[in-house]
Amino acid sequence: MIELLKNIEFEPFLISFKLAGITTLILFFISLPIAWYLSQTKSKLKPYLEAVTALPLVLPPSVLGFYILWALSYNSPIGAFFEEHFGIKLVFNFYGLIIASCFYSLPFMVQPMQSGLESINKNLLEASYISGKSKFQTLFRIAIPNIKPSLMTAIIVTFAHTVGEFGVVLMVGGSIPGETKVASVAIYEFVEIMDYTNAHIYSLIMVILSFLTLLGVYIFNGKQKKLTGLHK
């Protein structure tokens, strides 16, 4: 067993964690204003906006990956702009993976945040507005401190989902060692060449990491509920 562990290349896991960390950080700042708006608005457009943000949940990875790949390629205005002005190719490199990850992990950050913001007592928000606080101040001083469990769920689930994504990552980033070859792609390649021993080891590591991630969420949320109950 020790010999098998010595042969493990941890680079795919490090790339997966790096990608998940950057994606989670970016999505936190992108999703917070989106979730805040969706939780507060009474616009008739709200269902349409919610459907757009949730679309990656129901789209097949091949469909989502194809359109992201097309949008980032040199044949599209976005891809051509970045390559001509910055010399950056957005497909089959780490930059493309970050952009793709932000698209397919968006609902995993937005929905828990929105749910938490909608659960806040409206009287707290109204009292903040009456006291002269702006929406920005109300969000950061009143809303965010009251939705810690939802924020933690959003952050950890987004991180875990990004680590485990396969289809979109493979289509947009391919399998370039040291750059785009993440853990899920490495497992796929082991299965392709029928190296089931390494496939088992890599898969087991992913199962353990996923379990520990979810366990952390439930433990944290359980403690927050107990603290809330004590304050009441």
PDB file of C-alpha atoms in Angstrom:
ATOM      1  CA  MET A   1       0.000   0.000   0.000  1.00  0.00           C
ATOM      2  CA  ILE A   2       2.847   2.361   0.906  1.00  0.00           C
ATOM      3  CA  GLU A   3       4.503   1.655  -2.437  1.00  0.00           C
ATOM      4  CA  LEU A   4       1.275   2.503  -4.258  1.00  0.00           C
ATOM      5  CA  LEU A   5       0.962   5.797  -2.391  1.00  0.00           C
ATOM      6  CA  LYS A   6       4.536   6.702  -3.312  1.00  0.00           C
ATOM      7  CA  ASN A   7       3.630   6.465  -7.003  1.00  0.00           C
ATOM      8  CA  ILE A   8       0.756   8.952  -6.714  1.00  0.00           C
ATOM      9  CA  GLU A   9       1.246  12.218  -8.579  1.00  0.00           C
ATOM     10  CA  PHE A  10      -0.301  14.918  -6.418  1.00  0.00           C
ATOM     11  CA  GLU A  11      -0.020  17.597  -9.109  1.00  0.00           C
ATOM     12  CA  PRO A  12      -3.556  16.950 -10.494  1.00  0.00           C
ATOM     13  CA  PHE A  13      -4.965  17.408  -6.977  1.00  0.00           C
ATOM     14  CA  LEU A  14      -2.986  20.607  -6.467  1.00  0.00           C
ATOM     15  CA  ILE A  15      -4.276  21.980  -9.793  1.00  0.00           C
ATOM     16  CA  SER A  16      -7.831  21.003  -8.781  1.00  0.00           C
ATOM     17  CA  PHE A  17      -7.512  22.800  -5.424  1.00  0.00           C
ATOM     18  CA  LYS A  18      -5.894  25.840  -7.013  1.00  0.00           C
ATOM     19  CA  LEU A  19      -8.686  26.044  -9.594  1.00  0.00           C
ATOM     20  CA  ALA A  20     -11.381  25.558  -6.942  1.00  0.00           C
ATOM     21  CA  GLY A  21      -9.846  28.162  -4.630  1.00  0.00           C
ATOM     22  CA  ILE A  22      -9.577  30.868  -7.303  1.00  0.00           C
ATOM     23  CA  THR A  23     -13.045  30.066  -8.678  1.00  0.00           C
ATOM     24  CA  THR A  24     -14.633  30.199  -5.220  1.00  0.00           C
ATOM     25  CA  LEU A  25     -13.000  33.547  -4.443  1.00  0.00           C
ATOM     26  CA  ILE A  26     -14.122  35.098  -7.735  1.00  0.00           C
ATOM     27  CA  LEU A  27     -17.642  33.715  -7.456  1.00  0.00           C
ATOM     28  CA  PHE A  28     -18.040  34.976  -3.895  1.00  0.00           C
ATOM     29  CA  PHE A  29     -17.697  38.597  -5.041  1.00  0.00           C
ATOM     30  CA  ILE A  30     -19.728  38.036  -8.221  1.00  0.00           C
ATOM     31  CA  SER A  31     -22.550  36.106  -6.531  1.00  0.00           C
ATOM     32  CA  LEU A  32     -23.031  38.273  -3.444  1.00  0.00           C
ATOM     33  CA  PRO A  33     -24.598  41.258  -5.278  1.00  0.00           C
ATOM     34  CA  ILE A  34     -26.591  38.875  -7.500  1.00  0.00           C
ATOM     35  CA  ALA A  35     -27.974  36.976  -4.497  1.00  0.00           C
ATOM     36  CA  TRP A  36     -28.694  40.238  -2.656  1.00  0.00           C
ATOM     37  CA  TYR A  37     -30.610  41.639  -5.607  1.00  0.00           C
ATOM     38  CA  LEU A  38     -32.593  38.433  -6.163  1.00  0.00           C
ATOM     39  CA  SER A  39     -33.473  38.213  -2.472  1.00  0.00           C
ATOM     40  CA  GLN A  40     -34.759  41.788  -2.317  1.00  0.00           C
ATOM     41  CA  THR A  41     -36.294  42.498  -5.704  1.00  0.00           C
ATOM     42  CA  LYS A  42     -39.978  42.234  -6.529  1.00  0.00           C
ATOM     43  CA  SER A  43     -39.373  42.641 -10.238  1.00  0.00           C
ATOM     44  CA  LYS A  44     -41.285  40.484 -12.700  1.00  0.00           C
ATOM     45  CA  LEU A  45     -37.914  39.605 -14.202  1.00  0.00           C
ATOM     46  CA  LYS A  46     -36.829  37.773 -11.045  1.00  0.00           C
ATOM     47  CA  PRO A  47     -37.909  34.271 -12.226  1.00  0.00           C
ATOM     48  CA  TYR A  48     -36.043  34.778 -15.494  1.00  0.00           C
ATOM     49  CA  LEU A  49     -32.874  35.888 -13.695  1.00  0.00           C
ATOM     50  CA  GLU A  50     -33.126  32.949 -11.294  1.00  0.00           C
ATOM     51  CA  ALA A  51     -33.532  30.586 -14.234  1.00  0.00           C
ATOM     52  CA  VAL A  52     -30.422  31.999 -15.921  1.00  0.00           C
ATOM     53  CA  THR A  53     -28.281  31.647 -12.791  1.00  0.00           C
ATOM     54  CA  ALA A  54     -29.554  28.084 -12.222  1.00  0.00           C
ATOM     55  CA  LEU A  55     -29.115  26.980 -15.854  1.00  0.00           C
ATOM     56  CA  PRO A  56     -25.757  25.208 -15.290  1.00  0.00           C
ATOM     57  CA  LEU A  57     -27.554  22.846 -12.886  1.00  0.00           C
ATOM     58  CA  VAL A  58     -29.678  21.321 -15.639  1.00  0.00           C
ATOM     59  CA  LEU A  59     -27.554  21.738 -18.769  1.00  0.00           C
ATOM     60  CA  PRO A  60     -25.532  18.659 -19.766  1.00  0.00           C
ATOM     61  CA  PRO A  61     -21.798  19.322 -19.240  1.00  0.00           C
ATOM     62  CA  SER A  62     -21.213  18.639 -22.943  1.00  0.00           C
ATOM     63  CA  VAL A  63     -23.626  21.423 -23.933  1.00  0.00           C
ATOM     64  CA  LEU A  64     -22.279  23.912 -21.413  1.00  0.00           C
ATOM     65  CA  GLY A  65     -18.698  22.950 -22.236  1.00  0.00           C
ATOM     66  CA  PHE A  66     -19.262  23.309 -25.978  1.00  0.00           C
ATOM     67  CA  TYR A  67     -20.655  26.839 -25.719  1.00  0.00           C
ATOM     68  CA  ILE A  68     -17.950  27.944 -23.288  1.00  0.00           C
ATOM     69  CA  LEU A  69     -15.321  26.421 -25.582  1.00  0.00           C
ATOM     70  CA  TRP A  70     -16.795  28.273 -28.555  1.00  0.00           C
ATOM     71  CA  ALA A  71     -17.053  31.556 -26.625  1.00  0.00           C
ATOM     72  CA  LEU A  72     -13.409  31.388 -25.532  1.00  0.00           C
ATOM     73  CA  SER A  73     -11.948  30.195 -28.846  1.00  0.00           C
ATOM     74  CA  TYR A  74     -10.165  32.476 -31.316  1.00  0.00           C
ATOM     75  CA  ASN A  75     -13.193  32.276 -33.617  1.00  0.00           C
ATOM     76  CA  SER A  76     -15.314  34.198 -31.104  1.00  0.00           C
ATOM     77  CA  PRO A  77     -15.055  37.951 -30.369  1.00  0.00           C
ATOM     78  CA  ILE A  78     -14.068  37.279 -26.739  1.00  0.00           C
ATOM     79  CA  GLY A  79     -11.324  34.791 -27.549  1.00  0.00           C
ATOM     80  CA  ALA A  80     -10.003  36.884 -30.425  1.00  0.00           C
ATOM     81  CA  PHE A  81      -9.907  40.016 -28.230  1.00  0.00           C
ATOM     82  CA  PHE A  82      -7.849  38.384 -25.475  1.00  0.00           C
ATOM     83  CA  GLU A  83      -5.440  36.765 -27.892  1.00  0.00           C
ATOM     84  CA  GLU A  84      -4.880  39.874 -30.013  1.00  0.00           C
ATOM     85  CA  HIS A  85      -4.602  42.404 -27.170  1.00  0.00           C
ATOM     86  CA  PHE A  86      -3.129  40.358 -24.317  1.00  0.00           C
ATOM     87  CA  GLY A  87      -1.609  37.367 -26.093  1.00  0.00           C
ATOM     88  CA  ILE A  88      -3.695  35.014 -23.948  1.00  0.00           C
ATOM     89  CA  LYS A  89      -5.357  31.943 -25.406  1.00  0.00           C
ATOM     90  CA  LEU A  90      -8.408  31.155 -23.321  1.00  0.00           C
ATOM     91  CA  VAL A  91      -8.803  27.542 -24.424  1.00  0.00           C
ATOM     92  CA  PHE A  92      -6.687  24.605 -23.231  1.00  0.00           C
ATOM     93  CA  ASN A  93      -5.004  26.584 -20.472  1.00  0.00           C
ATOM     94  CA  PHE A  94      -5.607  27.446 -16.828  1.00  0.00           C
ATOM     95  CA  TYR A  95      -7.215  30.830 -17.561  1.00  0.00           C
ATOM     96  CA  GLY A  96      -9.904  29.143 -19.617  1.00  0.00           C
ATOM     97  CA  LEU A  97     -10.546  26.665 -16.816  1.00  0.00           C
ATOM     98  CA  ILE A  98     -11.132  29.508 -14.344  1.00  0.00           C
ATOM     99  CA  ILE A  99     -13.673  31.182 -16.641  1.00  0.00           C
ATOM    100  CA  ALA A 100     -15.435  27.879 -17.338  1.00  0.00           C
ATOM    101  CA  SER A 101     -15.476  27.008 -13.631  1.00  0.00           C
ATOM    102  CA  CYS A 102     -17.108  30.333 -12.776  1.00  0.00           C
ATOM    103  CA  PHE A 103     -19.942  29.524 -15.172  1.00  0.00           C
ATOM    104  CA  TYR A 104     -20.683  25.958 -14.094  1.00  0.00           C
ATOM    105  CA  SER A 105     -20.269  26.616 -10.348  1.00  0.00           C
ATOM    106  CA  LEU A 106     -22.274  29.873 -10.277  1.00  0.00           C
ATOM    107  CA  PRO A 107     -25.573  28.398  -8.970  1.00  0.00           C
ATOM    108  CA  PHE A 108     -23.765  26.598  -6.149  1.00  0.00           C
ATOM    109  CA  MET A 109     -22.673  29.975  -4.797  1.00  0.00           C
ATOM    110  CA  VAL A 110     -25.731  32.075  -5.635  1.00  0.00           C
ATOM    111  CA  GLN A 111     -28.532  29.809  -4.393  1.00  0.00           C
ATOM    112  CA  PRO A 112     -27.339  29.225  -0.788  1.00  0.00           C
ATOM    113  CA  MET A 113     -26.563  32.945  -0.464  1.00  0.00           C
ATOM    114  CA  GLN A 114     -29.965  33.918  -1.824  1.00  0.00           C
ATOM    115  CA  SER A 115     -31.722  31.447   0.462  1.00  0.00           C
ATOM    116  CA  GLY A 116     -29.884  32.838   3.493  1.00  0.00           C
ATOM    117  CA  LEU A 117     -30.614  36.460   2.580  1.00  0.00           C
ATOM    118  CA  GLU A 118     -34.309  35.702   2.043  1.00  0.00           C
ATOM    119  CA  SER A 119     -34.524  34.128   5.500  1.00  0.00           C
ATOM    120  CA  ILE A 120     -33.371  37.278   7.305  1.00  0.00           C
ATOM    121  CA  ASN A 121     -36.032  39.021   9.392  1.00  0.00           C
ATOM    122  CA  LYS A 122     -37.246  41.912   7.244  1.00  0.00           C
ATOM    123  CA  ASN A 123     -37.588  44.087  10.339  1.00  0.00           C
ATOM    124  CA  LEU A 124     -33.808  44.046  10.752  1.00  0.00           C
ATOM    125  CA  LEU A 125     -33.315  45.348   7.227  1.00  0.00           C
ATOM    126  CA  GLU A 126     -36.035  47.980   7.576  1.00  0.00           C
ATOM    127  CA  ALA A 127     -34.561  49.174  10.878  1.00  0.00           C
ATOM    128  CA  SER A 128     -31.192  49.546   9.161  1.00  0.00           C
ATOM    129  CA  TYR A 129     -32.701  51.633   6.351  1.00  0.00           C
ATOM    130  CA  ILE A 130     -34.665  53.794   8.816  1.00  0.00           C
ATOM    131  CA  SER A 131     -31.462  54.495  10.764  1.00  0.00           C
ATOM    132  CA  GLY A 132     -29.942  55.922   7.595  1.00  0.00           C
ATOM    133  CA  LYS A 133     -27.816  52.995   6.451  1.00  0.00           C
ATOM    134  CA  SER A 134     -27.416  52.470   2.699  1.00  0.00           C
ATOM    135  CA  LYS A 135     -28.131  49.161   0.972  1.00  0.00           C
ATOM    136  CA  PHE A 136     -24.382  48.533   0.794  1.00  0.00           C
ATOM    137  CA  GLN A 137     -23.953  49.131   4.535  1.00  0.00           C
ATOM    138  CA  THR A 138     -27.036  47.042   5.330  1.00  0.00           C
ATOM    139  CA  LEU A 139     -25.690  44.138   3.290  1.00  0.00           C
ATOM    140  CA  PHE A 140     -22.280  44.057   4.982  1.00  0.00           C
ATOM    141  CA  ARG A 141     -23.222  45.125   8.517  1.00  0.00           C
ATOM    142  CA  ILE A 142     -26.607  43.442   8.955  1.00  0.00           C
ATOM    143  CA  ALA A 143     -27.222  40.797   6.295  1.00  0.00           C
ATOM    144  CA  ILE A 144     -23.866  39.016   6.013  1.00  0.00           C
ATOM    145  CA  PRO A 145     -23.303  38.553   9.791  1.00  0.00           C
ATOM    146  CA  ASN A 146     -26.753  36.909   9.982  1.00  0.00           C
ATOM    147  CA  ILE A 147     -26.226  34.343   7.210  1.00  0.00           C
ATOM    148  CA  LYS A 148     -22.913  32.737   8.215  1.00  0.00           C
ATOM    149  CA  PRO A 149     -24.204  29.145   7.768  1.00  0.00           C
ATOM    150  CA  SER A 150     -25.478  29.954   4.272  1.00  0.00           C
ATOM    151  CA  LEU A 151     -22.199  31.648   3.358  1.00  0.00           C
ATOM    152  CA  MET A 152     -20.181  28.703   4.609  1.00  0.00           C
ATOM    153  CA  THR A 153     -22.406  26.284   2.684  1.00  0.00           C
ATOM    154  CA  ALA A 154     -22.050  28.348  -0.492  1.00  0.00           C
ATOM    155  CA  ILE A 155     -18.271  28.594  -0.214  1.00  0.00           C
ATOM    156  CA  ILE A 156     -17.581  24.947   0.644  1.00  0.00           C
ATOM    157  CA  VAL A 157     -20.086  23.419  -1.801  1.00  0.00           C
ATOM    158  CA  THR A 158     -18.783  25.655  -4.610  1.00  0.00           C
ATOM    159  CA  PHE A 159     -15.218  24.625  -3.807  1.00  0.00           C
ATOM    160  CA  ALA A 160     -16.129  20.930  -3.687  1.00  0.00           C
ATOM    161  CA  HIS A 161     -18.173  21.060  -6.887  1.00  0.00           C
ATOM    162  CA  THR A 162     -15.335  22.762  -8.756  1.00  0.00           C
ATOM    163  CA  VAL A 163     -12.843  20.159  -7.549  1.00  0.00           C
ATOM    164  CA  GLY A 164     -15.084  17.345  -8.783  1.00  0.00           C
ATOM    165  CA  GLU A 165     -16.172  18.736 -12.155  1.00  0.00           C
ATOM    166  CA  PHE A 166     -15.094  16.681 -15.164  1.00  0.00           C
ATOM    167  CA  GLY A 167     -17.024  17.234 -18.410  1.00  0.00           C
ATOM    168  CA  VAL A 168     -16.665  20.989 -18.823  1.00  0.00           C
ATOM    169  CA  VAL A 169     -13.069  20.923 -17.593  1.00  0.00           C
ATOM    170  CA  LEU A 170     -12.071  18.275 -20.125  1.00  0.00           C
ATOM    171  CA  MET A 171     -13.748  20.102 -23.028  1.00  0.00           C
ATOM    172  CA  VAL A 172     -12.335  23.539 -22.234  1.00  0.00           C
ATOM    173  CA  GLY A 173      -8.959  22.656 -20.719  1.00  0.00           C
ATOM    174  CA  GLY A 174      -8.113  19.253 -22.116  1.00  0.00           C
ATOM    175  CA  SER A 175      -5.458  17.278 -20.246  1.00  0.00           C
ATOM    176  CA  ILE A 176      -2.204  19.218 -20.213  1.00  0.00           C
ATOM    177  CA  PRO A 177       0.075  17.942 -17.412  1.00  0.00           C
ATOM    178  CA  GLY A 178       0.987  20.663 -14.956  1.00  0.00           C
ATOM    179  CA  GLU A 179      -1.602  23.100 -16.325  1.00  0.00           C
ATOM    180  CA  THR A 180      -5.093  21.703 -16.970  1.00  0.00           C
ATOM    181  CA  LYS A 181      -4.876  18.053 -15.915  1.00  0.00           C
ATOM    182  CA  VAL A 182      -7.041  18.052 -12.803  1.00  0.00           C
ATOM    183  CA  ALA A 183      -7.790  15.062 -10.567  1.00  0.00           C
ATOM    184  CA  SER A 184     -11.083  14.128 -12.246  1.00  0.00           C
ATOM    185  CA  VAL A 185      -9.400  14.048 -15.668  1.00  0.00           C
ATOM    186  CA  ALA A 186      -6.533  11.970 -14.267  1.00  0.00           C
ATOM    187  CA  ILE A 187      -9.047   9.372 -13.003  1.00  0.00           C
ATOM    188  CA  TYR A 188     -10.716   9.260 -16.427  1.00  0.00           C
ATOM    189  CA  GLU A 189      -7.382   8.648 -18.120  1.00  0.00           C
ATOM    190  CA  PHE A 190      -6.526   5.816 -15.717  1.00  0.00           C
ATOM    191  CA  VAL A 191      -9.837   4.151 -16.539  1.00  0.00           C
ATOM    192  CA  GLU A 192      -9.190   4.635 -20.268  1.00  0.00           C
ATOM    193  CA  ILE A 193      -5.918   2.704 -20.075  1.00  0.00           C
ATOM    194  CA  MET A 194      -7.490   0.204 -17.638  1.00  0.00           C
ATOM    195  CA  ASP A 195      -5.174   1.154 -14.784  1.00  0.00           C
ATOM    196  CA  TYR A 196      -7.865   0.445 -12.217  1.00  0.00           C
ATOM    197  CA  THR A 197      -5.454   0.410  -9.283  1.00  0.00           C
ATOM    198  CA  ASN A 198      -4.543   4.071  -9.645  1.00  0.00           C
ATOM    199  CA  ALA A 199      -8.129   4.905 -10.621  1.00  0.00           C
ATOM    200  CA  HIS A 200      -9.264   3.376  -7.311  1.00  0.00           C
ATOM    201  CA  ILE A 201      -6.646   5.285  -5.316  1.00  0.00           C
ATOM    202  CA  TYR A 202      -7.399   8.654  -6.931  1.00  0.00           C
ATOM    203  CA  SER A 203     -11.148   8.077  -6.651  1.00  0.00           C
ATOM    204  CA  LEU A 204     -10.846   7.099  -2.985  1.00  0.00           C
ATOM    205  CA  ILE A 205      -8.916  10.290  -2.265  1.00  0.00           C
ATOM    206  CA  MET A 206     -11.688  12.303  -3.949  1.00  0.00           C
ATOM    207  CA  VAL A 207     -14.388  10.454  -1.963  1.00  0.00           C
ATOM    208  CA  ILE A 208     -12.585  11.146   1.321  1.00  0.00           C
ATOM    209  CA  LEU A 209     -12.054  14.819   0.484  1.00  0.00           C
ATOM    210  CA  SER A 210     -15.691  15.229  -0.574  1.00  0.00           C
ATOM    211  CA  PHE A 211     -16.916  13.542   2.606  1.00  0.00           C
ATOM    212  CA  LEU A 212     -14.711  15.716   4.822  1.00  0.00           C
ATOM    213  CA  THR A 213     -15.931  18.823   2.972  1.00  0.00           C
ATOM    214  CA  LEU A 214     -19.600  17.987   3.519  1.00  0.00           C
ATOM    215  CA  LEU A 215     -18.926  16.933   7.113  1.00  0.00           C
ATOM    216  CA  GLY A 216     -17.347  20.321   7.743  1.00  0.00           C
ATOM    217  CA  VAL A 217     -20.436  22.074   6.373  1.00  0.00           C
ATOM    218  CA  TYR A 218     -22.839  20.097   8.560  1.00  0.00           C
ATOM    219  CA  ILE A 219     -20.722  20.484  11.701  1.00  0.00           C
ATOM    220  CA  PHE A 220     -20.384  24.242  11.179  1.00  0.00           C
ATOM    221  CA  ASN A 221     -24.089  24.719  10.447  1.00  0.00           C
ATOM    222  CA  GLY A 222     -25.019  22.580  13.458  1.00  0.00           C
ATOM    223  CA  LYS A 223     -22.888  24.734  15.745  1.00  0.00           C
ATOM    224  CA  GLN A 224     -24.368  27.922  14.305  1.00  0.00           C
ATOM    225  CA  LYS A 225     -27.915  26.637  14.918  1.00  0.00           C
ATOM    226  CA  LYS A 226     -27.030  25.846  18.532  1.00  0.00           C
ATOM    227  CA  LEU A 227     -25.554  29.316  19.019  1.00  0.00           C
ATOM    228  CA  THR A 228     -28.664  30.881  17.460  1.00  0.00           C
ATOM    229  CA  GLY A 229     -30.860  28.842  19.788  1.00  0.00           C
ATOM    230  CA  LEU A 230     -28.867  29.964  22.840  1.00  0.00           C
ATOM    231  CA  HIS A 231     -29.171  33.641  21.873  1.00  0.00           C
ATOM    232  CA  LYS A 232     -32.930  33.251  21.535  1.00  0.00           C
TER     233      LYS A 232
END
